[in-house]
Coordinates of C-alpha atoms in Angstrom, one line a residue:
M856 CA -79.0 -10.6 -5.1
S857 CA -81.6 -11.2 -7.3
F858 CA -81.6 -11.6 -10.9
I859 CA -84.0 -8.8 -10.8
S860 CA -82.7 -5.9 -11.0
V861 CA -83.2 -3.3 -8.3
D862 CA -82.0 0.3 -7.9
A863 CA -80.5 1.3 -4.5
A864 CA -83.2 3.8 -4.1
S865 CA -85.9 1.5 -4.6
D866 CA -88.6 1.2 -2.0
F867 CA -88.6 -2.9 -2.5
S868 CA -85.5 -4.6 -1.9
Y869 CA -84.2 -8.3 -2.3
Q870 CA -84.3 -8.3 1.6
N871 CA -88.0 -6.8 1.8
L872 CA -90.1 -9.1 -0.7
P873 CA -93.7 -7.1 0.8
Y874 CA -96.9 -8.8 -0.3
G875 CA -99.8 -7.2 -1.7
V876 CA -103.2 -7.6 -4.1
F877 CA -103.2 -5.8 -7.2
S878 CA -104.8 -6.0 -10.5
T879 CA -104.2 -4.8 -14.0
S880 CA -106.0 -3.4 -17.0
D881 CA -105.6 -6.4 -19.2
N882 CA -106.7 -8.7 -15.9
P883 CA -109.0 -7.3 -13.5
R884 CA -108.7 -10.2 -11.3
H885 CA -107.1 -9.4 -7.8
R886 CA -104.2 -11.5 -7.2
I887 CA -101.5 -11.9 -4.6
G888 CA -98.1 -10.5 -5.6
V889 CA -94.7 -9.5 -3.6
A890 CA -93.0 -6.6 -5.2
I891 CA -89.1 -6.3 -5.6
G892 CA -87.6 -3.5 -7.5
D893 CA -90.2 -1.9 -9.7
Q894 CA -91.9 -4.8 -10.3
I895 CA -94.8 -7.3 -8.9
L896 CA -94.3 -11.2 -8.8
D897 CA -97.6 -12.7 -9.6
L898 CA -98.0 -15.4 -6.7
S899 CA -101.0 -16.9 -8.8
V900 CA -98.7 -17.8 -11.5
I901 CA -96.3 -19.4 -9.8
R902 CA -97.8 -21.6 -6.8
S903 CA -97.0 -24.5 -8.2
L904 CA -93.2 -23.6 -7.3
F905 CA -94.0 -23.6 -3.6
V906 CA -93.5 -27.0 -2.9
G907 CA -91.8 -27.1 0.7
P908 CA -93.5 -29.4 3.3
V909 CA -96.4 -27.0 4.3
M910 CA -97.1 -25.1 1.4
S911 CA -96.7 -27.8 -1.3
K912 CA -100.4 -28.5 0.3
Q913 CA -101.8 -25.0 0.5
Q914 CA -100.5 -23.5 -2.9
D915 CA -104.0 -22.5 -3.5
V916 CA -104.0 -19.6 -1.1
F917 CA -102.2 -18.0 -4.2
D918 CA -105.0 -18.2 -5.8
R919 CA -107.3 -16.4 -3.5
S920 CA -108.2 -12.5 -3.7
T921 CA -107.1 -11.6 -0.3
L922 CA -104.1 -12.6 2.0
N923 CA -106.4 -13.9 4.8
A924 CA -105.9 -17.5 3.9
F925 CA -102.4 -17.3 3.2
M926 CA -102.3 -15.7 6.8
A927 CA -104.5 -17.9 8.5
L928 CA -101.6 -20.8 7.8
G929 CA -99.6 -19.4 10.6
Y930 CA -95.7 -18.7 11.3
E931 CA -94.4 -21.8 9.6
A932 CA -96.1 -21.5 6.2
W933 CA -95.0 -17.9 6.3
S934 CA -91.6 -18.6 6.6
E935 CA -91.3 -21.0 4.4
A936 CA -93.1 -19.1 1.4
R937 CA -90.4 -16.3 2.1
R938 CA -87.8 -18.9 1.9
T939 CA -89.0 -20.3 -1.4
L940 CA -89.6 -16.6 -2.5
Q941 CA -86.0 -15.7 -1.7
T942 CA -84.9 -19.1 -3.4
L943 CA -86.8 -18.1 -6.7
L944 CA -85.8 -14.4 -7.1
S945 CA -81.8 -15.2 -6.3
A946 CA -79.6 -14.5 -9.0
S947 CA -78.1 -18.1 -8.4
E948 CA -81.3 -19.9 -8.7
S949 CA -82.7 -20.7 -12.9
T950 CA -86.0 -22.2 -12.2
L951 CA -87.9 -18.5 -12.6
R952 CA -84.6 -16.8 -14.0
D953 CA -84.2 -18.9 -17.4
D954 CA -87.5 -19.9 -18.2
V955 CA -88.6 -16.9 -20.6
S956 CA -92.1 -17.5 -21.1
L957 CA -93.1 -18.1 -17.3
R958 CA -90.8 -14.6 -16.1
S959 CA -93.2 -12.8 -19.2
R960 CA -96.1 -14.0 -17.2
A961 CA -95.3 -13.7 -14.0
F962 CA -93.9 -10.3 -13.6
V963 CA -95.6 -7.1 -13.9
H964 CA -94.4 -3.9 -13.8
Q965 CA -95.6 -1.8 -10.6
S966 CA -96.5 1.2 -12.9
A967 CA -99.1 -1.0 -14.7
A968 CA -100.6 -2.4 -11.5
M969 CA -104.0 -0.8 -9.4
M970 CA -103.4 -2.0 -5.6
H971 CA -106.1 -2.8 -3.1
L972 CA -106.8 -3.7 0.2
P973 CA -104.3 -6.5 1.0
A974 CA -106.6 -8.3 2.8
D975 CA -110.9 -8.4 4.2
V976 CA -110.0 -6.7 7.4
G977 CA -113.2 -8.3 9.9
D978 CA -112.1 -6.2 12.8
Y979 CA -109.7 -3.2 13.7
T980 CA -108.5 -2.1 17.1
D981 CA -106.3 1.1 17.5
F982 CA -104.0 1.6 20.6
Y983 CA -102.4 4.5 22.2
S984 CA -99.0 3.1 22.5
S985 CA -96.8 6.5 22.2
R986 CA -95.9 7.6 25.9
D987 CA -95.1 11.0 24.5
H988 CA -98.2 11.5 22.6
A989 CA -100.2 10.4 25.7
T990 CA -98.1 13.0 27.7
N991 CA -98.5 15.7 25.6
V992 CA -101.9 15.1 25.0
G993 CA -102.5 14.7 28.7
I994 CA -100.8 18.1 29.3
M995 CA -103.2 19.8 27.2
F996 CA -106.0 18.5 29.1
R997 CA -105.1 17.7 32.8
G998 CA -102.1 19.3 33.0
K999 CA -98.1 18.0 33.8
E1000 CA -99.2 16.3 37.0
N1001 CA -102.0 14.6 35.7
A1002 CA -101.1 14.0 32.1
L1003 CA -101.1 10.4 32.0
M1004 CA -104.5 8.5 33.3
P1005 CA -103.9 5.7 35.8
N1006 CA -104.1 2.9 34.0
W1007 CA -101.8 3.8 31.1
L1008 CA -98.5 2.4 32.4
R1009 CA -100.0 -0.6 33.2
L1010 CA -101.7 -1.7 30.2
P1011 CA -101.9 -0.8 26.5
V1012 CA -104.8 1.5 26.0
G1013 CA -106.5 1.0 22.9
Y1014 CA -110.6 1.2 21.0
H1015 CA -112.2 -1.0 19.0
G1016 CA -112.2 0.9 15.7
R1017 CA -114.4 0.9 12.3
A1018 CA -113.2 -1.9 9.6
S1019 CA -115.9 -1.3 7.0
S1020 CA -114.1 2.4 6.5
L1021 CA -110.8 0.9 5.9
V1022 CA -109.4 2.1 2.6
V1023 CA -106.2 1.3 0.5
S1024 CA -103.9 4.7 0.1
G1025 CA -104.7 6.7 -3.0
T1026 CA -108.5 6.5 -2.0
P1027 CA -110.2 9.8 -1.7
I1028 CA -111.4 10.7 1.6
R1029 CA -114.4 12.7 1.9
R1030 CA -114.9 15.6 4.6
P1031 CA -117.2 14.2 7.3
C1032 CA -120.1 16.0 8.8
G1033 CA -121.3 15.7 12.0
Q1034 CA -122.2 17.6 15.3
M1035 CA -119.9 19.9 16.8
R1036 CA -120.2 22.5 19.9
P1037 CA -117.4 25.3 19.0
D1038 CA -119.4 27.7 21.4
Q1039 CA -119.5 26.4 25.1
T1040 CA -121.9 28.6 25.6
K1041 CA -124.5 27.7 22.9
P1042 CA -126.0 24.4 21.6
P1043 CA -124.3 22.2 19.2
V1044 CA -124.2 23.0 15.8
F1045 CA -124.3 20.4 12.5
G1046 CA -121.7 20.7 9.4
P1047 CA -118.6 19.7 7.7
S1048 CA -115.8 19.2 10.3
K1049 CA -113.6 22.3 10.2
Q1050 CA -110.9 20.5 12.1
L1051 CA -109.1 17.6 10.2
D1052 CA -106.6 15.9 11.2
I1053 CA -103.9 13.4 10.6
E1054 CA -102.2 10.9 12.4
L1055 CA -98.9 9.0 11.6
E1056 CA -99.3 5.5 13.0
M1057 CA -98.5 1.9 12.3
A1058 CA -100.5 -1.2 12.3
F1059 CA -99.8 -4.9 12.3
F1060 CA -102.1 -7.9 10.3
V1061 CA -103.2 -10.8 12.5
G1062 CA -102.7 -14.2 11.0
G1063 CA -103.4 -17.4 12.3
G1064 CA -105.9 -16.2 15.4
N1065 CA -107.2 -18.2 18.2
S1066 CA -110.2 -19.8 19.3
L1067 CA -112.5 -17.6 21.7
G1068 CA -111.8 -18.2 25.4
E1069 CA -108.4 -19.2 24.6
P1070 CA -105.8 -16.2 25.0
I1071 CA -102.7 -15.6 23.3
P1072 CA -99.9 -16.1 25.7
I1073 CA -96.8 -13.1 25.0
N1074 CA -94.6 -16.0 24.2
K1075 CA -96.6 -17.1 21.4
A1076 CA -97.8 -13.3 20.1
H1077 CA -95.1 -13.0 17.4
E1078 CA -96.8 -16.4 15.7
H1079 CA -99.5 -14.4 15.3
I1080 CA -98.4 -11.3 13.7
F1081 CA -98.0 -11.4 10.0
G1082 CA -96.8 -8.3 9.3
M1083 CA -96.7 -4.1 9.2
V1084 CA -98.4 -1.5 7.2
L1085 CA -98.3 2.5 7.5
M1086 CA -101.4 3.9 8.6
N1087 CA -103.3 7.4 8.3
D1088 CA -105.9 7.9 11.4
W1089 CA -108.1 10.7 10.0
S1090 CA -109.6 12.5 12.7
A1091 CA -112.2 14.7 12.7
R1092 CA -111.3 16.6 15.9
D1093 CA -114.3 19.1 16.6
I1094 CA -116.5 16.1 16.0
Q1095 CA -114.6 14.0 18.5
A1096 CA -114.3 16.7 20.7
W1097 CA -118.1 17.1 21.5
E1098 CA -118.8 12.8 21.1
Y1099 CA -116.2 11.6 23.3
V1100 CA -117.5 11.8 26.5
P1101 CA -117.9 9.3 28.1
L1102 CA -117.6 6.2 25.8
G1103 CA -114.2 7.3 23.4
P1104 CA -114.2 7.8 19.7
F1105 CA -116.8 7.5 17.4
L1106 CA -118.1 9.5 14.2
G1107 CA -114.7 11.6 14.7
K1108 CA -113.0 8.2 13.8
N1109 CA -114.9 6.0 11.8
F1110 CA -115.2 8.1 8.4
G1111 CA -111.9 6.5 6.9
T1112 CA -108.8 5.1 7.8
T1113 CA -105.9 4.9 5.8
I1114 CA -103.4 2.0 4.6
S1115 CA -100.5 1.3 2.3
P1116 CA -101.0 -1.7 -0.2
W1117 CA -97.7 -3.5 1.2
V1118 CA -97.2 -5.9 3.8
V1119 CA -93.7 -5.9 5.0
P1120 CA -93.5 -9.6 6.7
M1121 CA -92.0 -9.5 10.0
E1122 CA -88.9 -11.6 9.2
A1123 CA -88.2 -8.2 6.9
L1124 CA -88.2 -6.4 9.6
L1125 CA -86.4 -8.4 12.5
P1126 CA -82.5 -7.1 11.6
F1127 CA -84.0 -3.5 12.7
A1128 CA -85.3 -4.8 16.4
E1129 CA -84.0 -3.4 19.2
S1130 CA -84.3 -3.5 23.1
N1131 CA -87.6 -2.8 24.3
P1132 CA -88.0 0.5 26.6
I1133 CA -87.8 0.2 30.1
Q1134 CA -91.1 -0.4 31.4
D1135 CA -91.9 1.1 34.9
P1136 CA -93.7 0.3 36.7
E1137 CA -93.1 -3.1 35.9
P1138 CA -96.1 -4.7 33.7
L1139 CA -98.1 -7.5 34.9
P1140 CA -96.6 -11.1 34.4
Y1141 CA -98.8 -11.9 31.4
L1142 CA -97.3 -8.7 29.5
Q1143 CA -93.7 -9.3 29.9
H1144 CA -91.3 -10.4 27.4
Q1145 CA -87.4 -10.2 27.4
D1146 CA -86.9 -10.6 23.7
A1147 CA -86.6 -7.2 21.4
Y1148 CA -89.5 -6.6 19.6
T1149 CA -89.1 -2.9 19.3
F1150 CA -88.3 -1.7 15.4
N1151 CA -86.0 1.2 14.1
I1152 CA -88.3 2.3 11.6
N1153 CA -87.7 5.8 10.4
L1154 CA -91.1 7.5 9.5
F1155 CA -92.2 10.9 7.6
V1156 CA -95.1 12.6 6.6
S1157 CA -95.1 14.8 3.5
L1158 CA -98.1 17.1 2.6
K1159 CA -99.2 18.7 -0.4
G1160 CA -102.2 20.9 -0.5
Q1161 CA -104.3 21.5 -3.9
D1162 CA -102.5 24.9 -4.5
M1163 CA -98.9 23.6 -3.2
T1164 CA -96.2 22.5 -6.3
E1165 CA -94.4 20.8 -3.7
A1166 CA -95.1 18.5 -0.8
V1167 CA -93.7 19.9 2.6
N1168 CA -92.4 17.7 5.5
I1169 CA -94.3 18.2 8.4
C1170 CA -93.5 15.1 10.7
R1171 CA -90.4 12.9 11.4
S1172 CA -90.4 10.2 14.0
N1173 CA -89.4 6.7 14.6
F1174 CA -91.5 3.6 15.7
K1175 CA -88.7 2.7 18.2
Y1176 CA -90.2 5.4 20.1
M1177 CA -93.4 2.9 21.4
Y1178 CA -93.7 2.3 25.0
W1179 CA -96.0 -1.0 24.3
T1180 CA -94.5 -3.6 21.7
M1181 CA -96.7 -5.1 19.4
K1182 CA -96.5 -8.4 21.4
Q1183 CA -98.2 -7.0 24.2
Q1184 CA -101.0 -5.1 22.4
L1185 CA -102.0 -8.7 21.0
T1186 CA -101.5 -10.3 23.6
H1187 CA -103.3 -7.7 26.0
H1188 CA -106.1 -7.7 23.3
T1189 CA -106.8 -11.5 23.9
V1190 CA -106.3 -11.7 27.6
N1191 CA -109.8 -12.0 28.3
G1192 CA -110.7 -14.3 25.7
C1193 CA -111.0 -12.5 23.0
N1194 CA -110.5 -14.1 19.7
V1195 CA -108.8 -12.3 16.6
R1196 CA -108.7 -13.7 13.3
P1197 CA -106.6 -13.8 10.2
G1198 CA -106.7 -10.0 8.7
D1199 CA -107.5 -8.3 11.5
L1200 CA -106.0 -4.9 11.8
L1201 CA -104.3 -3.8 14.9
A1202 CA -102.7 -0.1 14.9
S1203 CA -99.9 1.5 16.8
G1204 CA -102.1 4.8 17.7
T1205 CA -99.7 8.4 16.9
I1206 CA -96.1 8.1 16.4
S1207 CA -94.5 10.4 18.7
G1208 CA -91.1 10.5 20.4
P1209 CA -88.7 12.9 22.7
V1210 CA -86.6 14.0 19.7
S1211 CA -89.7 13.9 17.2
V1212 CA -90.1 17.1 15.0
C1213 CA -94.1 17.3 14.5
M1214 CA -96.2 19.6 13.3
H1215 CA -99.5 17.7 14.8
S1216 CA -101.7 20.4 14.0
I1217 CA -105.2 21.1 12.9
L1218 CA -105.7 20.7 8.7
S1219 CA -108.5 23.6 9.2
A1220 CA -110.3 23.9 5.6
L1221 CA -107.3 22.4 3.8
L1222 CA -108.1 20.3 0.9
I1223 CA -105.8 17.7 0.7
T1224 CA -104.8 16.3 -2.7
D1225 CA -101.9 13.7 -2.0
W1226 CA -100.8 12.6 1.4
F1227 CA -97.6 11.1 1.8
C1228 CA -96.1 8.7 4.4
F1229 CA -93.2 6.2 4.2
M1230 CA -91.5 4.2 5.9
N1231 CA -87.5 3.4 5.9
T1232 CA -85.7 1.0 7.8
H1233 CA -82.2 1.5 5.8
T1234 CA -82.8 -0.8 2.6
H1235 CA -86.8 -1.9 3.8
K1236 CA -89.5 0.7 3.0
I1237 CA -93.1 0.4 2.5

């Protein structure tokens, strides 16, 4: 328990403690904070309290405007920082609890804060790791007998997305324009997309990357996975359908990708790890790992249109249905010597499943005023 009062229905329990970047009207500087209850703990104010063997020499990372420098420190630093935060926020620890002056400077009410992108994202890769989703899409295009491409069960399929158009939740997305060919008997036309779609995904931030030419082995992959966010992969399906052959997503995807402002550290999610899916055929040795790295995270999407008084649930699923794990995604990404850097973002692809309830339909000419997507792992939420 914490000395900070946390409502039982709060997204931000003492066991969660996600990281984010925020500012306030009276202090526009971007600062790193940790959410607990309805409060944000400003780490730039309490950075001198990080006195462990690693973080005592790295306190300046909490004075930065993004999480990149903290992510770069690696697994031991993240674990030590989390232990320090849990100690400082515990009901029995007096250092922060009893210092009225420090508390008044260190805590900000979430309602008074503006959230920003948590990291400077240098590169962004979107995978395609839901077997159910890949199968459904394949059936639509190739029929049941050839639903999955020959490589899909052998490696995590992905594409390189556009990092510059990643935005934090709440940022307006403008309907994209581009070439489309709605009538296959006529030449393409130019105009605004009429088939704007959304994709429920999750993504993880890379920390403590690797040098060019030095792959990250599967048994070390967890040391390079900092934490997770929710993601909405906006997709202009009519633009995508005309352009994607033969090289894949381009203008149909690069106009905007939304992520949640709070990054849940992997240590907060480990209690919800489950056995990995059975993979048949067996992956090549470099992709094999026995430790559980599949996470039971309930997900849903609610949609509220311009003339709607209430949001309507249109999708429910669970992250545990992913076929390829995050460790496999990261290891495959670097197996050819590709270097990843702190703050790089790797996304799951659309999350579907055998029991998903999903209206994965095109939002034709719908003006979206709000898009809500919450992650719930019992008391752990983004």
